[in-house]
Amino acid sequence: MPLGATAIQWSGLHMRNVVIFGAQWGDEGKGKIVDLFCEKFDIVARYQGGHNAGHTVLIGDRKFILKLIPSGILHPGKRAVIGNGLVVDPAALLSEIESLEAAGVDVAGQLSISNRAHVLFPHHRTMEQMLDAAIGTTSRGIGPCYEDKAARRGIRVADLLDREHFGAQFEALAQEKETVARAFGIMDPPDLQQIRARYEGYAERIRPMVCDTARLLNEAIRAGKSVMFEGAQGTMLDLDHGTFPFVTSSSASAGGASTGTGVPPTKIDAVVAVAKAYVTRVGGGPFPTEALDAMGDRIRERGNEFGSVTGRPRRCGWFDVPLMRYAAMLNGIDSLVVTKLDVLDELDKIPVCVGYRCGRHEVAEIPPTSRGLETVEPVYECLPGWQTATAGISRFEDLPENARQYLAYLENRTGVEIGCVSTGPERNQTIVKRGSRFENLFS
Ligand code: IMP
């Protein structure tokens, strides 16, 4: 469908609750987009992940890296919700709260934390040290905390706040972990009493912000308020649909918005994906279009592709149409935001992967195994670059012809509308395509 065409007449009036999520392997630039458009919503709710995510938001000369707290917090009067689908490290949360408060943000007045979110403890990080390093996790203990959730022995925020029972629950869990750690030869047993006391202290600090956020959100929606659901990581890191086992441990696709907040799917009106004009991934796992040559290095340097949480260099490669079509199928994307277009400004040719082959055969489906995806050969088409600066352009008509052609090509190949383009990190370095669904959703 060409840019600007709309299959359905959208009415802004009904488009109240929108999911914004990453369509690739994370780091797509969701933070800026959420921050930019959250003005249109009453509430911004995170639905999965933990402090493995890092959303960078630039406001003037101030840079905020938000890991757990939704970027809506930077907008006075907006409610920011940490949903039940997250795993919360209270130490990380409190340090984020403190830096926001130091910048004058009314965190206590704006933040609500789900009483059903799971609590991350130091032993989760210890457990992670024992795992196979091939996945290249962020080493924050996220996976082991979700493991405890799935094993039904995890401790939730409501348990942490329950003064009578928390101590016994914590000790049972921590002792079990210690036994495992000893078996793996990790000595230095932690001082459990000290950790317990520390967490009891955290409990009192977060208590005023904790509530049943599913109820809060559903009541707000019933009262006519609008919610933006903010995803972390991206579809290709989704526990079910991503490049398993090289994935994170939560539902990073749009569907996670419902389970991770307790808002039913029938109350979610639209799904907006964010993707880079190229692709990056951090950590191990298949990456069919990875550019292992000087071009990859060039993109990394120009795009400053280093993890905002871990500082690790990101692997860089070319836009992958089959993966985007897969993401579109899984998430029902209404509109796509393409970020970091300006990073490609200098290139004379831009390869785009339009299909996969295996030997002489076309690969019609995304292989379900990582090994399968590792063996596909991407089929590229090379598009002419524009070799003109696009950084900061804020009107679609002002983009160089070849940049517009590039976007139109991606749109035609993926079948997904590109309704918004980001040409730099600042709020004003953003193009909203006139007449797009995106414009209708956010105007
Ligand atoms: P974990 O989420 O720390 O368990 O890491 C699992 C995989 O997800 C690793 O490949 C990480 O690099 C990746 N990952 C986790 N969070 C992010 C993120 O915010 N951006 C990009 N990759 C991420």
mmCIF file of N, CA, C and O in Angstrom, residues 5 48 89 94 116 182 184 198 219 223 268 289 349 360 395 399 403 427:
data_model
loop_
_atom_site.group_PDB
_atom_site.id
_atom_site.type_symbol
_atom_site.label_atom_id
_atom_site.label_comp_id
_atom_site.label_asym_id
_atom_site.label_seq_id
_atom_site.Cartn_x
_atom_site.Cartn_y
_atom_site.Cartn_z
ATOM 1 N N ALA A 5 -1.850 6.008 2.023
ATOM 2 C CA ALA A 5 -3.144 5.394 1.758
ATOM 3 C C ALA A 5 -3.687 4.767 3.042
ATOM 4 O O ALA A 5 -2.948 4.251 3.856
ATOM 5 N N GLN A 48 6.221 -5.368 30.109
ATOM 6 C CA GLN A 48 7.101 -6.546 30.279
ATOM 7 C C GLN A 48 8.550 -6.105 30.466
ATOM 8 O O GLN A 48 8.881 -4.929 30.335
ATOM 9 N N ASP A 89 13.556 -4.825 39.917
ATOM 10 C CA ASP A 89 14.655 -4.781 40.874
ATOM 11 C C ASP A 89 14.459 -3.486 41.657
ATOM 12 O O ASP A 89 14.657 -2.395 41.115
ATOM 13 N N LEU A 94 14.549 2.324 42.552
ATOM 14 C CA LEU A 94 14.711 3.473 43.447
ATOM 15 C C LEU A 94 15.801 4.414 42.956
ATOM 16 O O LEU A 94 15.681 5.630 43.093
ATOM 17 N N ARG A 116 1.345 -7.025 41.450
ATOM 18 C CA ARG A 116 1.551 -8.391 40.941
ATOM 19 C C ARG A 116 2.833 -8.540 40.123
ATOM 20 O O ARG A 116 3.115 -9.619 39.605
ATOM 21 N N ARG A 182 26.160 -22.951 45.673
ATOM 22 C CA ARG A 182 27.265 -23.738 46.257
ATOM 23 C C ARG A 182 27.597 -24.929 45.371
ATOM 24 O O ARG A 182 28.761 -25.223 45.118
ATOM 25 N N PHE A 184 27.384 -25.125 42.357
ATOM 26 C CA PHE A 184 28.115 -24.664 41.169
ATOM 27 C C PHE A 184 29.460 -24.031 41.534
ATOM 28 O O PHE A 184 30.104 -23.405 40.717
ATOM 29 N N ARG A 198 17.418 -5.023 53.686
ATOM 30 C CA ARG A 198 17.477 -4.018 52.608
ATOM 31 C C ARG A 198 16.151 -4.011 51.842
ATOM 32 O O ARG A 198 15.570 -2.967 51.571
ATOM 33 N N GLU A 219 -10.286 0.795 35.143
ATOM 34 C CA GLU A 219 -11.218 1.840 35.590
ATOM 35 C C GLU A 219 -10.971 3.137 34.812
ATOM 36 O O GLU A 219 -11.908 3.848 34.443
ATOM 37 N N ALA A 223 -13.517 5.104 32.347
ATOM 38 C CA ALA A 223 -13.847 6.519 32.561
ATOM 39 C C ALA A 223 -13.464 7.376 31.344
ATOM 40 O O ALA A 223 -13.521 8.604 31.409
ATOM 41 N N ILE A 268 -7.892 -2.764 23.464
ATOM 42 C CA ILE A 268 -6.725 -2.185 22.786
ATOM 43 C C ILE A 268 -7.124 -1.853 21.354
ATOM 44 O O ILE A 268 -7.629 -2.703 20.621
ATOM 45 N N THR A 289 20.901 -10.668 8.179
ATOM 46 C CA THR A 289 21.407 -9.554 7.352
ATOM 47 C C THR A 289 22.573 -8.827 8.013
ATOM 48 O O THR A 289 22.883 -7.686 7.649
ATOM 49 N N LYS A 349 24.878 3.060 -1.789
ATOM 50 C CA LYS A 349 23.926 1.975 -2.081
ATOM 51 C C LYS A 349 23.449 1.392 -0.762
ATOM 52 O O LYS A 349 24.235 1.257 0.165
ATOM 53 N N ARG A 360 19.160 -23.730 -3.450
ATOM 54 C CA ARG A 360 18.422 -23.196 -4.600
ATOM 55 C C ARG A 360 16.966 -22.907 -4.257
ATOM 56 O O ARG A 360 16.191 -22.484 -5.088
ATOM 57 N N ARG A 395 9.696 17.379 7.524
ATOM 58 C CA ARG A 395 8.558 17.269 6.588
ATOM 59 C C ARG A 395 8.900 16.228 5.541
ATOM 60 O O ARG A 395 10.013 16.240 4.974
ATOM 61 N N LEU A 399 12.415 15.406 2.328
ATOM 62 C CA LEU A 399 13.389 14.309 2.235
ATOM 63 C C LEU A 399 13.901 14.202 0.804
ATOM 64 O O LEU A 399 13.146 14.441 -0.144
ATOM 65 N N ALA A 403 15.553 8.944 -0.589
ATOM 66 C CA ALA A 403 15.141 8.548 0.774
ATOM 67 C C ALA A 403 13.652 8.235 0.762
ATOM 68 O O ALA A 403 13.199 7.262 1.385
ATOM 69 N N ARG A 427 13.141 15.709 19.710
ATOM 70 C CA ARG A 427 11.703 15.625 19.468
ATOM 71 C C ARG A 427 11.308 16.212 18.120
ATOM 72 O O ARG A 427 10.427 15.694 17.437
#
